[in-house]
PDB file of C-alpha atoms in Angstrom:
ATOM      1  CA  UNK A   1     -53.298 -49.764 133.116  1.00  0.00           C
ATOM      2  CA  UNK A   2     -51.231 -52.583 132.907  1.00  0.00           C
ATOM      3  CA  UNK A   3     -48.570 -53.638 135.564  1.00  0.00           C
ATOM      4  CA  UNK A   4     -45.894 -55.900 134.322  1.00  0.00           C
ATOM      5  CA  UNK A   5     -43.557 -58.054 136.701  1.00  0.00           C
ATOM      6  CA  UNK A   6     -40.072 -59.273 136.488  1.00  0.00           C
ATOM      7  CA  UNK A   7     -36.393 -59.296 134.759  1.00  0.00           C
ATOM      8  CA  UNK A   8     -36.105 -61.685 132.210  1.00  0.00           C
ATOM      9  CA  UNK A   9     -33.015 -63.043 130.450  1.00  0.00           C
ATOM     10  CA  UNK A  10     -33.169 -63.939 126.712  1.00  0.00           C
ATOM     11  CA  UNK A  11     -31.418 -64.027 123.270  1.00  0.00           C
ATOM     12  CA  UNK A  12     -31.855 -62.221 120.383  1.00  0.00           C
ATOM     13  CA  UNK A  13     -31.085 -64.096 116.801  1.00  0.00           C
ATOM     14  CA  UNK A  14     -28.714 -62.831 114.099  1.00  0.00           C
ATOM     15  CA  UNK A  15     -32.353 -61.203 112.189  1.00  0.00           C
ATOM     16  CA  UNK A  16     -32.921 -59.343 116.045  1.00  0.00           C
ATOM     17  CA  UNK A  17     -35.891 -61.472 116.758  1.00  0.00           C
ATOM     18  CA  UNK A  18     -36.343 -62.620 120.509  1.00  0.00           C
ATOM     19  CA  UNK A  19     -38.209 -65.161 122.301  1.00  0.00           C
ATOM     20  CA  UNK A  20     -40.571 -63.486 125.308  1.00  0.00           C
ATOM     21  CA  UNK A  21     -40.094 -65.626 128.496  1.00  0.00           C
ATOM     22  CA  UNK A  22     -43.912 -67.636 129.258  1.00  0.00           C
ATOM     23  CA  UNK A  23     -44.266 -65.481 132.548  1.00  0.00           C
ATOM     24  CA  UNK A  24     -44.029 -62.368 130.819  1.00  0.00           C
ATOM     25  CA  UNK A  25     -45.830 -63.253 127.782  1.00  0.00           C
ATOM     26  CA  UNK A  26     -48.850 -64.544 130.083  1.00  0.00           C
ATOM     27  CA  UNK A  27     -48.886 -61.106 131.919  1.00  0.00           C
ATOM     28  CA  UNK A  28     -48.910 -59.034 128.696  1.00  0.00           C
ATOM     29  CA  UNK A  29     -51.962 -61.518 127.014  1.00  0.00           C
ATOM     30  CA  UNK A  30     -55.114 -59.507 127.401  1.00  0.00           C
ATOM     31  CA  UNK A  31     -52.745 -57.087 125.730  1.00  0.00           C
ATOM     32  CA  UNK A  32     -50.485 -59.237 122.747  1.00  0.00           C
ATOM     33  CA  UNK A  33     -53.405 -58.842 119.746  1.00  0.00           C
ATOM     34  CA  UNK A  34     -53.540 -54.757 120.039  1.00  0.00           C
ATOM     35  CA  UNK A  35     -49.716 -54.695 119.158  1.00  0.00           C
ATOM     36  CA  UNK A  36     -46.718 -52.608 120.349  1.00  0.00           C
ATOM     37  CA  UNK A  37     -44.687 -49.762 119.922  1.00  0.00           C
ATOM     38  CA  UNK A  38     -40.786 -49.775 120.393  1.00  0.00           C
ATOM     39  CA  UNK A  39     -39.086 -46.722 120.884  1.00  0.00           C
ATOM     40  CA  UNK A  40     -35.576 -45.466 122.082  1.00  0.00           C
ATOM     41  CA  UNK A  41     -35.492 -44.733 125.704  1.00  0.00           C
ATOM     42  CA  UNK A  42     -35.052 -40.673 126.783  1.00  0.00           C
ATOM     43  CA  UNK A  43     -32.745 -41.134 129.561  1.00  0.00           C
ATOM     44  CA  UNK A  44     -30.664 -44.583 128.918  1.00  0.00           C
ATOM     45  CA  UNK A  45     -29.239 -46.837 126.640  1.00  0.00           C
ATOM     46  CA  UNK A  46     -32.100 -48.911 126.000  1.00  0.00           C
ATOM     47  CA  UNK A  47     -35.420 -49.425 124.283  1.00  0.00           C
ATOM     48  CA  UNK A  48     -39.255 -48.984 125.727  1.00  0.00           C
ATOM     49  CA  UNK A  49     -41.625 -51.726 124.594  1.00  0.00           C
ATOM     50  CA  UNK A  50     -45.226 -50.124 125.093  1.00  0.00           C
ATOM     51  CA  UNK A  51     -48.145 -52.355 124.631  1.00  0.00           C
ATOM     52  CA  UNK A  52     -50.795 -50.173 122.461  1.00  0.00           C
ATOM     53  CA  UNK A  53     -52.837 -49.141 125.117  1.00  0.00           C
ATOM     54  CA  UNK A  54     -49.947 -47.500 127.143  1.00  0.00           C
ATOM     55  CA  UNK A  55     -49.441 -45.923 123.995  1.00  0.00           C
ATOM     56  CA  UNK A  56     -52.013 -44.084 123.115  1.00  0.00           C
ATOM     57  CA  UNK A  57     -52.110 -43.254 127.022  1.00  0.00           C
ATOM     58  CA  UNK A  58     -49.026 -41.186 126.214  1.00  0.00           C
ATOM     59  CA  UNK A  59     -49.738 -39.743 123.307  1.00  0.00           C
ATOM     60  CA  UNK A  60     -52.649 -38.279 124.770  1.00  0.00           C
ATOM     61  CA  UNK A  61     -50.954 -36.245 127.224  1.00  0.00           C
ATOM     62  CA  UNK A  62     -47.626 -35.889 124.229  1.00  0.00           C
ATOM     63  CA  UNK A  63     -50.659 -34.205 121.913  1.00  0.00           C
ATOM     64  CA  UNK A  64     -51.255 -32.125 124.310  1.00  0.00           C
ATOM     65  CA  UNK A  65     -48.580 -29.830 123.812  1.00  0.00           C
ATOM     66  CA  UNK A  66     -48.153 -26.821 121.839  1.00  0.00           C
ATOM     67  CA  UNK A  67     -46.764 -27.788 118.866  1.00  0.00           C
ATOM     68  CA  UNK A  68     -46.407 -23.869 118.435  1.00  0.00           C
ATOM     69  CA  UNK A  69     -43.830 -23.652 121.305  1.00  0.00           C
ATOM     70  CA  UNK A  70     -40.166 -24.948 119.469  1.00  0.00           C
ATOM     71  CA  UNK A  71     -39.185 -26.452 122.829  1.00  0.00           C
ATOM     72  CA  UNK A  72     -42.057 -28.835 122.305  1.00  0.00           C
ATOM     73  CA  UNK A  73     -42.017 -29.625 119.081  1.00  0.00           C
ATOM     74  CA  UNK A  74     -38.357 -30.330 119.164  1.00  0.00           C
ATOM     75  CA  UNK A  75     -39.382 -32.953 122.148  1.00  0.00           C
ATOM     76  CA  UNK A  76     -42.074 -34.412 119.779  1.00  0.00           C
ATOM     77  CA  UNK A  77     -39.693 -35.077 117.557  1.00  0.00           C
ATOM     78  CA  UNK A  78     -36.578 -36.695 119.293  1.00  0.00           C
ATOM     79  CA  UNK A  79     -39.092 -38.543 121.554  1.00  0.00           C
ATOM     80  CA  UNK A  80     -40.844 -40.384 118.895  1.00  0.00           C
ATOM     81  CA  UNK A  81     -37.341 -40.666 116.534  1.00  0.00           C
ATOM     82  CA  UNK A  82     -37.117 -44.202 115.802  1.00  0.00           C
ATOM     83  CA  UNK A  83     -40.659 -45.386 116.532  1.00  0.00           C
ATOM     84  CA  UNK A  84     -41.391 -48.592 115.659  1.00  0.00           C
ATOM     85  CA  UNK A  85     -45.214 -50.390 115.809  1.00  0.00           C
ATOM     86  CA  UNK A  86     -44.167 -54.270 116.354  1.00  0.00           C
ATOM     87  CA  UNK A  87     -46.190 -57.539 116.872  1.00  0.00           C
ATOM     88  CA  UNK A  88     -45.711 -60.858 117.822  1.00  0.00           C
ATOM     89  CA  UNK A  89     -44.395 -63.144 114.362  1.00  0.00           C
ATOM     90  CA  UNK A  90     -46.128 -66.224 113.889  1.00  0.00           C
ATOM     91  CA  UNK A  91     -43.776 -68.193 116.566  1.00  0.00           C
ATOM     92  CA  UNK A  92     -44.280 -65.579 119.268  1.00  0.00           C
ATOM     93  CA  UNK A  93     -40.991 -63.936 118.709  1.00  0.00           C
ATOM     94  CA  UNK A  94     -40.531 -60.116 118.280  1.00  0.00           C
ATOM     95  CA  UNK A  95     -38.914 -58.362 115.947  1.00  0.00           C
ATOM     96  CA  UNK A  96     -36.210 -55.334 117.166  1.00  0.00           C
ATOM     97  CA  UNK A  97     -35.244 -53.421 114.074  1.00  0.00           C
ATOM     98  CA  UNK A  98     -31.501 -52.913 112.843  1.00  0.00           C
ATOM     99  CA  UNK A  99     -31.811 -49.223 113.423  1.00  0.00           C
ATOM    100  CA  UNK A 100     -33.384 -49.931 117.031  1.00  0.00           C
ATOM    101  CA  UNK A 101     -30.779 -52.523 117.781  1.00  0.00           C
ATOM    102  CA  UNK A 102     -27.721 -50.208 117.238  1.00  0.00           C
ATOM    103  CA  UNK A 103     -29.117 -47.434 119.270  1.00  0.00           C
ATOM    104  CA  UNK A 104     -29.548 -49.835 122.138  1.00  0.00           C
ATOM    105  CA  UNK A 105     -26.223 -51.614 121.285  1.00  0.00           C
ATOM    106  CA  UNK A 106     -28.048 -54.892 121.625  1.00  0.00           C
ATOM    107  CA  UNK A 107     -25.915 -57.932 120.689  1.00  0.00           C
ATOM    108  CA  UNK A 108     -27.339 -61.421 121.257  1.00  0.00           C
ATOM    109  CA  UNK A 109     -27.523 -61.361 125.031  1.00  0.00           C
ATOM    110  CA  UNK A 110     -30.828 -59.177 126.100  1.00  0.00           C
ATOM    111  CA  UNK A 111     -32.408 -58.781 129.427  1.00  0.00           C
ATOM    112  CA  UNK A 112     -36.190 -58.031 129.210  1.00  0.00           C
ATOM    113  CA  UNK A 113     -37.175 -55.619 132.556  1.00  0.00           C
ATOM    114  CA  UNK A 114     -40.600 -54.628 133.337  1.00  0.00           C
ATOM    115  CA  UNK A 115     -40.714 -50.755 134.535  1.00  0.00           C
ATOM    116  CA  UNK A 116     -44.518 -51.208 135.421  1.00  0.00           C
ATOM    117  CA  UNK A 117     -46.260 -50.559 132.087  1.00  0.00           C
ATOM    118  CA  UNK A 118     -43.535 -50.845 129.827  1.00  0.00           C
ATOM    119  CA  UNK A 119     -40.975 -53.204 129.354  1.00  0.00           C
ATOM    120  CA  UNK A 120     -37.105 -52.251 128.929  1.00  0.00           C
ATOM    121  CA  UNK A 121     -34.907 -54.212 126.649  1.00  0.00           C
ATOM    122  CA  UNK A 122     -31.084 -53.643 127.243  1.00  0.00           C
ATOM    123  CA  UNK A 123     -28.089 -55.446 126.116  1.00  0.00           C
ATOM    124  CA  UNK A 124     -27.426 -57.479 128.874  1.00  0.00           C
ATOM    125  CA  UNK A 125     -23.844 -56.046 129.669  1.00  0.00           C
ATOM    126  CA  UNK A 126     -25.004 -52.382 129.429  1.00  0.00           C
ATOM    127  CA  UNK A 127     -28.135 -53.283 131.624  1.00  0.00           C
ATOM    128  CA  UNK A 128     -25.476 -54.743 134.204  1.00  0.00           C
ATOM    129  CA  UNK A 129     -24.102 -51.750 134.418  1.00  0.00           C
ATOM    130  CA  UNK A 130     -26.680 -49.486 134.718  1.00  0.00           C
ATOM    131  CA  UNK A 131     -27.692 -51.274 137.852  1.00  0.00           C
ATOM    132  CA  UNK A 132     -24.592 -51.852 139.265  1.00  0.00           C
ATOM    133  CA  UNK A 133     -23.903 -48.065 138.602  1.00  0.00           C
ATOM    134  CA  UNK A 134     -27.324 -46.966 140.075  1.00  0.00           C
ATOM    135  CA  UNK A 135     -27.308 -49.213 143.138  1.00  0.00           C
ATOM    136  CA  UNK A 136     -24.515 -47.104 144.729  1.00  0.00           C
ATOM    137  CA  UNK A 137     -26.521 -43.830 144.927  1.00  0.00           C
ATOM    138  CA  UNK A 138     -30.540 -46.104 145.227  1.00  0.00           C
ATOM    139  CA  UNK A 139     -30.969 -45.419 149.013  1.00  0.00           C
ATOM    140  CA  UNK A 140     -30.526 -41.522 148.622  1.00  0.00           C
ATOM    141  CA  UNK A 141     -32.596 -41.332 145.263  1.00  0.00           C
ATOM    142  CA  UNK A 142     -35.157 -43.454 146.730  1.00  0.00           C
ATOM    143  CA  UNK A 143     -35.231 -41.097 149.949  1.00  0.00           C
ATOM    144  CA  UNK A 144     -35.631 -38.098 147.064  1.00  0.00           C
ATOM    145  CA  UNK A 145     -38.869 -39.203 145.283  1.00  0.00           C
ATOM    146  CA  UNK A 146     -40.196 -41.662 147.648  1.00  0.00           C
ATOM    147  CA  UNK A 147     -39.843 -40.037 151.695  1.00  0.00           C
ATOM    148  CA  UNK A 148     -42.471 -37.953 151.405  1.00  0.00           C
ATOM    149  CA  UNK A 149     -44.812 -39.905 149.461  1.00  0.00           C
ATOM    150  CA  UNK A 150     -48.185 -40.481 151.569  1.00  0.00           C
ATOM    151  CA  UNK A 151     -51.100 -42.629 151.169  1.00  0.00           C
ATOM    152  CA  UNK A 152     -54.146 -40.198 150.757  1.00  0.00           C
ATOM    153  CA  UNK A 153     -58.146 -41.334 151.924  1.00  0.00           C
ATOM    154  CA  UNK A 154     -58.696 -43.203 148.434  1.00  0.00           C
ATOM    155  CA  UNK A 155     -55.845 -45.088 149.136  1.00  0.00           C
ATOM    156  CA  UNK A 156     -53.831 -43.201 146.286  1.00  0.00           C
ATOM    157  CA  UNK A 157     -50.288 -41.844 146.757  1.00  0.00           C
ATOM    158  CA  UNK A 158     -49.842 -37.569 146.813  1.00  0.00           C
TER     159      UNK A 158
END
């Protein structure tokens, strides 16, 4: 598994290509020839850059669903709307598709924001936002899902 580091600022072209900053192109190196997916985000504005390991992490516990149950297969299907499998051009620029681009409402300004083994790309003025608006309410949500979080004998977290 893969831990990525950092916010980055960059710019997207008029084509939607970016330029990934050196620091977080030299954490995602043992990781840049397998490729990517880019997907829509479930819960915000944004879009999920998975390297192809993380990937196929998900989709093993996605496949193993009941594609029987609707409730299921109606996930399946809005959470993998959009999908996109991306690599790095030539000049080490990546490629965010039109269709991706308008969900995400990215303009030219993008911020680049590791979520441990993913990376988020947000416009930068909707990513401002979402942080300014989640800041107020952090300490409580961070009470919620971290305060009774306890290191266990392996030194894992229950």
């Amino acid at each position: 598994m893969i831990n990525l580091i950092g916010t980055y600022e960059c710019k997207a072209d008029v084509k939607g290509r970016l330029m990934l900053s050196s620091a977080l192109k030299k954490q995602l190196m043992p990781v840049l020839q397998d490729g990517f997916v880019l997907k829509r985000s479930v819960f915000q504005p944004c879009l999920e850059l998975y390297p192809m390991s993380e990937w196929n992490a998900m989709m093993l516990k996605v496949n193993k669903l009941n594609r029987f149950v609707k409730k299921n297969n109606d996930f399946i299907r809005l959470f993998t709307a959009g999908l996109k499998m991306i690599e790095l051009d030539a000049s080490g620029r990546l490629l965010i598709p039109s269709d991706l681009q308008k969900f995400a409402g990215i303009k030219k300004e993008i911020v680049l924001s590791s979520a441990l083994n993913i990376i988020e790309i947000w416009d930068k003025q909707k990513y401002e936002l979402a942080i300014d608006a989640a800041t107020e309410d952090f300490a409580e949500l961070a009470e919620q899902v971290m305060g009774n979080v306890t290191d266990d004998e392996d030194g894992g977290v229950s």
